[in-house]
Short mmCIF file of C-alpha atoms in Angstrom, two decimals:
data_model
loop_
_atom_site.label_atom_id
_atom_site.label_comp_id
_atom_site.label_asym_id
_atom_site.label_seq_id
_atom_site.Cartn_x
_atom_site.Cartn_y
_atom_site.Cartn_z
CA MET A 1 -27.18 11.23 -1.85
CA LYS A 2 -27.10 11.95 1.77
CA LYS A 3 -23.76 13.62 2.42
CA MET A 4 -21.76 11.63 5.43
CA GLU A 5 -21.09 13.78 8.36
CA ALA A 6 -17.11 13.07 9.08
CA TYR A 7 -14.80 13.74 12.23
CA LEU A 8 -11.81 11.93 13.78
CA LYS A 9 -12.07 9.04 16.60
CA CYS A 10 -9.20 7.77 18.37
CA ILE A 11 -9.33 3.85 18.06
CA ARG A 12 -7.49 3.42 21.22
CA CYS A 13 -10.05 5.53 23.65
CA GLY A 14 -12.62 6.39 21.54
CA LYS A 15 -12.29 10.23 21.66
CA GLU A 16 -13.62 12.42 19.20
CA TYR A 17 -12.29 15.36 17.54
CA ASP A 18 -14.26 17.53 14.64
CA LEU A 19 -12.33 18.31 11.42
CA GLY A 20 -11.66 21.89 12.12
CA GLN A 21 -8.14 21.06 13.52
CA VAL A 22 -5.10 19.25 12.22
CA ARG A 23 -4.57 16.64 14.22
CA TYR A 24 -2.90 12.97 13.48
CA THR A 25 -3.06 11.50 17.04
CA CYS A 26 -5.35 11.69 20.13
CA ASP A 27 -4.28 13.28 23.35
CA CYS A 28 -3.72 9.51 24.44
CA GLY A 29 -1.38 9.06 21.76
CA GLY A 30 -3.58 6.37 19.55
CA THR A 31 -3.78 7.18 15.78
CA LEU A 32 -6.87 8.79 14.56
CA ASP A 33 -9.54 7.04 12.15
CA LEU A 34 -11.90 9.40 9.90
CA LYS A 35 -15.26 8.25 10.83
CA ARG A 36 -18.68 8.55 9.29
CA ASP A 37 -22.05 8.61 9.94
CA PHE A 38 -23.83 6.07 7.97
CA ASP A 39 -27.26 7.04 9.70
CA GLY A 40 -30.36 6.88 6.80
CA VAL A 41 -27.29 6.23 4.14
CA ASP A 42 -28.59 3.47 1.36
CA GLY A 43 -25.77 0.93 0.66
CA MET A 44 -26.93 0.28 -2.69
CA GLU A 45 -27.73 3.57 -3.61
CA LEU A 46 -23.99 4.32 -3.10
CA LYS A 47 -22.97 1.29 -5.23
CA ASP A 48 -25.22 2.19 -8.05
CA LEU A 49 -23.72 6.29 -8.09
CA TRP A 50 -20.21 4.56 -8.02
CA GLU A 51 -21.20 2.41 -10.98
CA LYS A 52 -22.51 5.43 -12.80
CA ARG A 53 -19.41 7.21 -12.77
CA TRP A 54 -17.13 4.19 -14.06
CA GLY A 55 -15.77 5.17 -17.19
CA ALA A 56 -16.06 8.40 -16.58
CA ARG A 57 -14.17 11.36 -19.03
CA SER A 58 -14.41 13.98 -17.29
CA GLY A 59 -14.22 15.62 -13.24
CA SER A 60 -12.79 13.76 -9.98
CA ALA A 61 -14.91 10.67 -11.32
CA MET A 62 -11.89 9.65 -13.35
CA SER A 63 -9.76 8.91 -10.32
CA GLY A 64 -9.98 5.57 -9.14
CA VAL A 65 -10.25 7.25 -5.91
CA TRP A 66 -12.14 10.18 -5.77
CA ARG A 67 -14.83 7.89 -7.88
CA TYR A 68 -15.57 7.09 -4.34
CA LYS A 69 -15.01 10.07 -2.51
CA GLU A 70 -18.46 9.47 -0.25
CA LEU A 71 -16.09 6.80 1.46
CA VAL A 72 -12.59 9.30 1.02
CA PHE A 73 -13.26 12.69 1.61
CA ASP A 74 -16.51 13.97 0.18
CA LEU A 75 -15.15 17.53 -0.93
CA PRO A 76 -16.41 19.48 -4.49
CA ASP A 77 -13.95 18.70 -7.82
CA ASP A 78 -11.96 22.13 -7.24
CA LYS A 79 -10.96 21.56 -4.12
CA ILE A 80 -9.18 18.10 -5.27
CA VAL A 81 -5.62 17.25 -5.60
CA THR A 82 -5.55 14.20 -8.08
CA ARG A 83 -3.43 12.80 -10.99
CA MET A 84 -6.32 10.86 -11.94
CA GLU A 85 -4.31 7.63 -10.18
CA GLY A 86 -6.05 4.38 -9.23
CA ASN A 87 -7.68 2.31 -12.53
CA THR A 88 -5.12 -0.32 -11.85
CA ARG A 89 -5.50 -3.53 -13.57
CA MET A 90 -5.97 -7.04 -11.83
CA TYR A 91 -4.78 -10.02 -13.83
CA PRO A 92 -4.35 -13.51 -13.90
CA ALA A 93 -1.55 -14.25 -12.18
CA GLY A 94 -0.27 -17.05 -14.34
CA LYS A 95 3.18 -18.92 -13.53
CA ALA A 96 3.40 -16.99 -10.31
CA GLY A 97 -0.68 -18.39 -9.73
CA LYS A 98 0.89 -22.39 -10.24
CA TYR A 99 4.50 -21.61 -8.38
CA ALA A 100 1.96 -20.06 -5.28
CA GLY A 101 -0.27 -23.74 -5.71
CA LEU A 102 -3.58 -21.20 -6.55
CA LYS A 103 -5.84 -21.98 -9.07
CA ASN A 104 -7.86 -18.51 -8.92
CA PHE A 105 -4.99 -15.91 -7.98
CA LEU A 106 -5.53 -12.21 -9.11
CA LEU A 107 -2.91 -9.77 -8.87
CA LYS A 108 -4.06 -6.26 -8.19
CA HIS A 109 -0.96 -4.37 -9.98
CA GLU A 110 -1.15 -0.93 -7.73
CA GLY A 111 2.50 -0.06 -9.57
CA GLU A 112 0.36 1.12 -12.09
CA ASN A 113 -0.25 4.33 -10.52
CA PRO A 114 1.21 7.74 -11.81
CA THR A 115 4.29 7.60 -9.76
CA GLY A 116 4.67 3.61 -10.04
CA SER A 117 2.99 2.85 -6.14
CA PHE A 118 0.11 2.31 -4.13
CA LYS A 119 1.12 5.69 -2.47
CA ASP A 120 -0.32 7.70 -4.84
CA ARG A 121 -4.07 6.61 -3.75
CA GLY A 122 -3.53 7.66 -0.28
CA MET A 123 -1.26 10.81 -1.53
CA THR A 124 -3.89 12.36 -3.69
CA CYS A 125 -6.17 12.29 -0.64
CA GLY A 126 -3.25 13.73 1.88
CA ALA A 127 -2.72 16.39 -0.65
CA THR A 128 -6.01 17.52 -0.63
CA ALA A 129 -6.49 17.71 2.91
CA ALA A 130 -3.26 19.30 3.18
CA LYS A 131 -4.96 22.12 0.84
CA PHE A 132 -7.82 21.47 2.75
CA TYR A 133 -5.76 22.99 5.88
CA ASN A 134 -3.94 25.63 4.20
CA ALA A 135 -0.58 23.60 4.16
CA THR A 136 2.40 25.66 1.76
CA THR A 137 4.56 22.75 2.79
CA VAL A 138 4.10 18.94 3.42
CA ALA A 139 6.82 16.58 4.55
CA CYS A 140 7.24 12.41 5.26
CA ALA A 141 9.83 10.34 6.40
CA SER A 142 10.26 7.52 3.42
CA THR A 143 12.25 4.40 2.53
CA GLY A 144 11.27 5.52 -1.24
CA ASN A 145 7.45 5.31 -2.37
CA THR A 146 6.12 8.02 -0.06
CA SER A 147 8.67 10.30 -1.18
CA ALA A 148 8.28 9.94 -4.55
CA SER A 149 4.37 10.12 -4.22
CA MET A 150 4.15 13.00 -1.86
CA ALA A 151 7.23 15.15 -4.04
CA SER A 152 4.59 14.93 -7.14
CA TYR A 153 1.52 15.83 -5.52
CA ALA A 154 3.22 18.51 -4.06
CA ALA A 155 4.49 19.84 -7.50
CA CYS A 156 1.15 19.36 -9.05
CA SER A 157 -0.88 21.93 -6.30
CA GLY A 158 2.28 24.17 -5.64
CA MET A 159 3.35 23.46 -2.23
CA LYS A 160 6.79 22.47 -1.37
CA SER A 161 7.99 19.08 0.10
CA LEU A 162 10.27 18.03 2.55
CA ILE A 163 11.75 14.25 2.58
CA PHE A 164 13.52 12.84 5.43
CA ILE A 165 15.37 8.93 3.88
CA PRO A 166 17.52 7.00 5.89
CA GLU A 167 21.40 7.73 4.40
CA GLY A 168 22.19 5.06 1.77
CA LYS A 169 19.11 3.05 2.49
CA ILE A 170 16.99 4.04 -0.37
CA ALA A 171 16.27 2.22 -3.85
CA TYR A 172 17.56 4.70 -6.61
CA GLY A 173 14.77 4.36 -8.57
CA LYS A 174 12.31 5.88 -6.11
CA LEU A 175 15.06 8.55 -4.88
CA ALA A 176 15.17 9.73 -8.47
CA GLN A 177 11.33 10.35 -8.45
CA ALA A 178 11.56 12.48 -5.34
CA LEU A 179 14.78 14.37 -6.60
CA ALA A 180 13.13 15.21 -9.95
CA PHE A 181 10.12 16.08 -8.80
CA GLY A 182 11.49 18.66 -6.60
CA GLY A 183 11.18 17.48 -3.16
CA ARG A 184 14.13 18.88 -0.60
CA THR A 185 15.74 15.67 0.58
CA LEU A 186 17.38 15.12 3.71
CA GLN A 187 19.49 12.38 4.64
CA ILE A 188 19.74 11.40 8.19
CA LYS A 189 21.82 9.09 9.76
CA GLY A 190 19.59 6.40 10.99
CA ASN A 191 16.79 3.71 9.85
CA PHE A 192 13.36 4.92 8.55
CA ASP A 193 12.09 4.72 12.44
CA ASP A 194 14.77 7.05 13.30
CA ALA A 195 13.57 9.46 10.09
CA MET A 196 10.10 9.06 11.15
CA THR A 197 10.49 10.19 14.87
CA LEU A 198 12.32 13.06 13.54
CA VAL A 199 9.46 14.60 10.76
CA GLN A 200 6.60 13.95 13.30
CA GLU A 201 8.81 16.54 15.56
CA VAL A 202 9.62 18.95 12.89
CA CYS A 203 6.28 19.15 11.37
CA ALA A 204 4.69 19.81 14.58
CA LYS A 205 7.18 22.80 15.71
CA LEU A 206 7.70 24.07 12.41
CA ASN A 207 3.93 23.99 10.96
CA ILE A 208 4.64 21.84 8.40
CA TYR A 209 1.72 19.36 7.40
CA LEU A 210 2.99 15.34 7.95
CA LEU A 211 2.03 13.26 4.86
CA ASN A 212 3.00 9.95 6.59
CA SER A 213 0.31 7.01 7.10
CA ILE A 214 -0.28 8.01 10.55
CA ASN A 215 -2.34 10.70 8.77
CA PRO A 216 -5.91 9.71 8.75
CA PHE A 217 -6.38 11.27 5.24
CA ARG A 218 -3.75 8.89 3.66
CA ILE A 219 -5.68 5.76 4.93
CA GLU A 220 -8.83 7.16 3.35
CA GLY A 221 -7.08 7.21 -0.06
CA GLN A 222 -6.07 3.37 0.38
CA LYS A 223 -9.05 2.69 0.96
CA ALA A 224 -10.11 3.01 -2.63
CA ILE A 225 -7.71 -0.21 -3.68
CA CYS A 226 -10.43 -2.67 -1.91
CA PHE A 227 -13.61 -0.45 -3.98
CA GLU A 228 -11.88 -0.81 -7.21
CA ILE A 229 -10.80 -4.24 -7.23
CA LEU A 230 -14.69 -5.16 -5.77
CA GLN A 231 -15.96 -3.37 -8.58
CA GLN A 232 -13.71 -4.92 -10.98
CA LEU A 233 -14.94 -8.26 -9.64
CA ASN A 234 -18.51 -6.80 -10.00
CA TRP A 235 -18.84 -6.64 -6.44
CA GLN A 236 -17.94 -10.90 -5.59
CA VAL A 237 -16.09 -10.62 -2.81
CA PRO A 238 -12.89 -13.52 -3.07
CA ASP A 239 -11.81 -15.62 0.03
CA TRP A 240 -8.86 -13.94 0.24
CA PHE A 241 -6.72 -10.72 0.30
CA VAL A 242 -3.10 -11.22 0.79
CA ILE A 243 -1.03 -7.97 1.16
CA PRO A 244 2.44 -6.82 1.96
CA GLY A 245 3.17 -5.67 5.46
CA GLY A 246 5.52 -2.29 6.04
CA ASN A 247 4.02 0.37 7.92
CA LEU A 248 0.84 -1.35 8.09
CA GLY A 249 -1.67 1.38 6.48
CA ASN A 250 -2.47 -0.49 3.49
CA ASN A 251 -3.92 -3.42 5.20
CA SER A 252 -5.36 -1.27 7.59
CA ALA A 253 -7.08 0.37 5.01
CA LEU A 254 -8.30 -2.28 2.89
CA SER A 255 -9.97 -3.93 6.24
CA LYS A 256 -11.27 -0.41 7.12
CA ALA A 257 -13.13 -0.45 3.39
CA LEU A 258 -13.95 -4.08 3.71
CA GLU A 259 -15.91 -3.39 7.75
CA GLU A 260 -17.73 -0.04 5.77
CA LEU A 261 -18.77 -1.96 2.89
CA TYR A 262 -20.17 -4.76 4.75
CA THR A 263 -21.82 -2.17 7.43
CA LEU A 264 -23.58 -0.50 4.45
CA GLY A 265 -24.58 -3.86 3.15
CA ILE A 266 -22.66 -3.27 -0.10
CA ILE A 267 -21.18 -6.78 0.54
CA ASN A 268 -22.49 -9.60 2.28
CA LYS A 269 -19.35 -11.77 3.06
CA LYS A 270 -16.17 -11.15 5.01
CA PRO A 271 -12.89 -11.93 3.38
CA ARG A 272 -10.11 -13.06 5.23
CA ILE A 273 -6.85 -11.03 5.27
CA ALA A 274 -3.14 -11.94 5.37
CA VAL A 275 -0.35 -9.65 5.66
CA ILE A 276 3.02 -10.75 4.89
CA GLN A 277 6.04 -9.21 6.43
CA ALA A 278 9.66 -9.81 5.20
CA ALA A 279 11.38 -11.92 7.99
CA GLY A 280 13.87 -9.01 8.70
CA ALA A 281 11.26 -6.45 9.44
CA ALA A 282 8.40 -8.48 10.99
CA PRO A 283 7.44 -6.73 14.05
CA LEU A 284 3.67 -7.53 13.99
CA VAL A 285 4.60 -11.26 13.06
CA LYS A 286 6.15 -11.47 16.26
CA MET A 287 3.66 -9.94 18.59
CA TRP A 288 0.79 -12.08 16.40
CA LYS A 289 2.61 -15.64 16.40
CA GLU A 290 3.90 -15.18 20.31
CA HIS A 291 0.99 -13.23 21.46
CA THR A 292 3.53 -10.69 23.48
CA PRO A 293 3.07 -7.29 23.55
CA PHE A 294 4.22 -5.12 20.41
CA GLU A 295 7.94 -4.41 20.03
CA PRO A 296 9.49 -2.58 17.50
CA VAL A 297 12.21 -4.20 15.43
CA LYS A 298 15.67 -2.04 16.06
CA ASN A 299 17.29 -2.90 12.82
CA PRO A 300 15.08 -3.87 10.20
CA GLU A 301 16.59 -5.44 7.31
CA THR A 302 15.38 -6.87 4.22
CA ILE A 303 16.00 -6.35 0.18
CA ALA A 304 12.48 -5.43 0.11
CA THR A 305 13.23 -1.86 1.26
CA ALA A 306 9.42 -0.86 0.79
CA ILE A 307 8.95 -2.62 3.90
CA LYS A 308 12.01 -2.13 5.63
CA ILE A 309 10.10 -1.06 8.74
CA GLY A 310 10.88 -1.82 12.61
CA ASN A 311 8.14 -0.09 14.00
CA PRO A 312 4.97 0.55 11.73
CA VAL A 313 2.71 3.49 12.73
CA SER A 314 -0.24 1.90 12.14
CA TYR A 315 0.37 -1.17 13.90
CA GLU A 316 -3.06 -0.95 15.98
CA LYS A 317 -5.09 -0.36 13.21
CA SER A 318 -4.03 -3.16 11.44
CA LEU A 319 -4.49 -5.59 14.57
CA ARG A 320 -7.99 -4.29 14.39
CA GLY A 321 -8.68 -5.27 10.80
CA LEU A 322 -6.85 -8.40 11.23
CA LYS A 323 -9.11 -9.50 14.04
CA TRP A 324 -12.35 -8.22 12.33
CA SER A 325 -11.43 -10.57 9.25
CA ASN A 326 -10.71 -13.76 11.20
CA GLY A 327 -7.17 -12.86 9.53
CA VAL A 328 -3.47 -13.90 9.71
CA VAL A 329 0.22 -12.77 9.45
CA GLU A 330 3.07 -14.49 8.33
CA SER A 331 6.66 -13.80 7.32
CA VAL A 332 9.03 -14.96 4.46
CA THR A 333 12.81 -14.97 3.78
CA GLU A 334 14.75 -13.02 1.23
CA GLN A 335 14.80 -15.97 -0.63
CA GLU A 336 11.56 -16.93 -0.70
CA ILE A 337 10.81 -12.89 -1.78
CA MET A 338 13.04 -12.83 -4.35
CA ASP A 339 12.13 -16.35 -5.73
CA ALA A 340 8.19 -15.30 -5.92
CA LYS A 341 9.30 -11.85 -7.55
CA ALA A 342 11.19 -14.08 -10.30
CA MET A 343 7.68 -15.67 -10.67
CA VAL A 344 5.75 -12.46 -11.15
CA ASP A 345 8.56 -10.97 -13.23
CA ALA A 346 8.29 -14.13 -15.26
CA ALA A 347 4.37 -13.44 -15.64
CA GLY A 348 4.85 -10.93 -17.95
CA ILE A 349 3.54 -8.90 -14.68
CA GLY A 350 6.80 -7.58 -12.85
CA ALA A 351 7.01 -5.57 -9.89
CA GLU A 352 9.21 -4.33 -6.75
CA PRO A 353 10.36 -7.08 -4.24
CA ALA A 354 8.05 -5.99 -1.35
CA SER A 355 4.80 -6.33 -3.97
CA CYS A 356 5.95 -9.98 -3.67
CA CYS A 357 6.01 -10.63 -0.31
CA SER A 358 2.26 -11.13 -1.43
CA VAL A 359 3.09 -14.20 -3.79
CA ALA A 360 5.41 -15.82 -1.43
CA GLY A 361 2.95 -15.16 1.46
CA ALA A 362 0.31 -17.08 0.01
CA LYS A 363 2.69 -20.11 -1.41
CA LYS A 364 3.64 -20.49 2.32
CA LEU A 365 -0.02 -20.39 3.43
CA VAL A 366 -1.01 -22.93 0.84
CA GLU A 367 1.65 -25.32 1.99
CA ALA A 368 0.98 -25.09 5.56
CA GLY A 369 -2.96 -25.35 4.87
CA VAL A 370 -4.11 -22.49 5.51
CA ILE A 371 -5.34 -21.10 2.41
CA ASP A 372 -7.08 -23.33 0.10
CA PRO A 373 -5.65 -24.03 -3.33
CA GLU A 374 -9.01 -23.77 -4.67
CA ALA A 375 -9.74 -19.98 -2.75
CA THR A 376 -10.15 -17.29 -4.72
CA VAL A 377 -7.36 -15.27 -3.93
CA VAL A 378 -6.55 -11.24 -4.21
CA GLY A 379 -2.61 -10.54 -4.15
CA ILE A 380 -1.66 -6.59 -4.17
CA LEU A 381 1.54 -5.66 -5.88
CA THR A 382 2.34 -2.33 -4.48
CA GLY A 383 5.16 -0.97 -6.41
CA ASN A 384 6.61 -1.06 -10.43
CA ILE A 385 9.09 -3.45 -11.39
CA LEU A 386 11.71 -0.09 -11.96
CA LYS A 387 11.04 0.91 -8.31
CA ASP A 388 14.57 -1.04 -7.30
CA PRO A 389 16.03 -2.39 -10.62
CA ASP A 390 19.59 -3.38 -8.74
CA ALA A 391 17.34 -5.93 -7.09
CA VAL A 392 16.38 -7.07 -10.32
CA ILE A 393 19.56 -7.35 -12.14
CA GLY A 394 21.54 -8.48 -9.05
CA TYR A 395 19.44 -11.35 -8.89
CA HIS A 396 19.31 -12.44 -12.71
CA GLN A 397 23.03 -12.10 -12.60
CA ASP A 398 23.18 -14.26 -9.38
CA THR A 399 25.36 -11.69 -7.34
CA LEU A 400 22.97 -11.28 -4.10
CA GLY A 401 24.83 -14.21 -2.43
CA LYS A 402 26.23 -11.29 0.38
CA LEU A 403 22.81 -11.01 1.37
CA GLY A 404 22.16 -15.09 1.32
CA ILE A 405 20.00 -14.61 -1.79
CA LYS A 406 20.54 -17.29 -4.90
CA GLY A 407 19.25 -16.54 -8.04
CA THR A 408 17.42 -19.65 -8.24
CA TYR A 409 15.50 -18.92 -11.64
CA ALA A 410 18.19 -16.78 -12.85
CA ASN A 411 18.19 -15.29 -16.63
CA LYS A 412 21.62 -14.43 -17.11
CA PRO A 413 22.93 -12.25 -20.11
CA THR A 414 24.91 -14.15 -22.69
CA VAL A 415 28.38 -12.35 -23.78
CA ILE A 416 28.80 -13.47 -27.58
CA GLU A 417 30.68 -12.62 -30.62
CA PRO A 418 29.21 -10.06 -33.00
CA ASP A 419 28.11 -13.46 -35.58
CA LEU A 420 25.44 -15.38 -36.65
CA GLU A 421 27.45 -18.32 -35.23
CA ALA A 422 27.50 -17.20 -32.26
CA VAL A 423 24.04 -16.32 -32.29
CA LYS A 424 23.23 -19.83 -33.16
CA ALA A 425 24.96 -21.36 -30.56
CA ALA A 426 23.84 -19.25 -27.93
CA VAL A 427 20.35 -19.97 -28.95
CA PHE A 428 19.69 -23.28 -29.62
CA ALA A 429 22.37 -24.69 -27.18
CA ASP A 430 19.90 -26.62 -25.70
#
């Protein structure tokens, strides 16, 4: 198999850079892509190689990211930092599918990654790049999942990790991981976007390697979600992908992966992509629907903390992918998010609130006539249900009224006396 030469290219002005120096953005301020020379590359040969690696019992091919390393970051095994991430399951949506009005709805559960979110896919590649550049300390701004993942991969590879989080605006299930994995955690007075501005300055001036999704290697690792979904589907392309949108790195990665597979002839159909944002943190939706220049949301608010981001760094890449896939952008309310979450959880699958934007958004798009109820749709669940237990308990005890959220499908615990008659009364009350 021919090794593809890789380089960085600005998506705004097209300027190219080799991999010999650390870069996150172009001189013009545009974000960078990791590009490859596909000349002479046989897509079918590449697909056959990936098929042979499926089910590997040793080496990096056991990872659901590094199995596809030719389109991720082609390095020898001893240079790769991995926790054997990926290999997540894809479930029939069950009750959540009926709720969304879809007959062929599959949910890809990225919450089954080592630290409980899709971030592990990008972080294995980002941590590998950090070692490639001989970094000793890595840093990120985070609403939770990124910090948990980065702290874990840094600990595994002997690097220090520095985390900037918005004070009081992170779910404890995520903060607990960052602390447990040894991350040096700094709570700043401000929101995620303030933290993001600060971490970029810190990394530039203190020679620390930045591992937010502005890092082009992070996007490469996240592309493997797409590769793995299609391999699980025997390379049959669904009609739609529906995905939550926060910092917009994940859907940027998804569309980039699809475009590369299409260019190589591994797939011959362009699926459509729907990006779903929480209504209180939806700058992409505003830009898309009102046809106005991009403007950040200054004070984003949503119970879906993983996507409570008002100034997503990957919006340009996201727009590029949406245009390529003839995609759409939609927003969902707090009530819609939590009701959809109740359906995902009741299906026995479970996910954090941000993940369930996929189901809430799919439902809204079906009702609007955008998605055909007969279409084959893959929704991506980005995080584990235990990432935000407070939201789960609050919904089922119907105590989220101050957030404007009603426990529509609440499953409240019942307090009883410790005797058989009380049990019978409670269990057979209906």
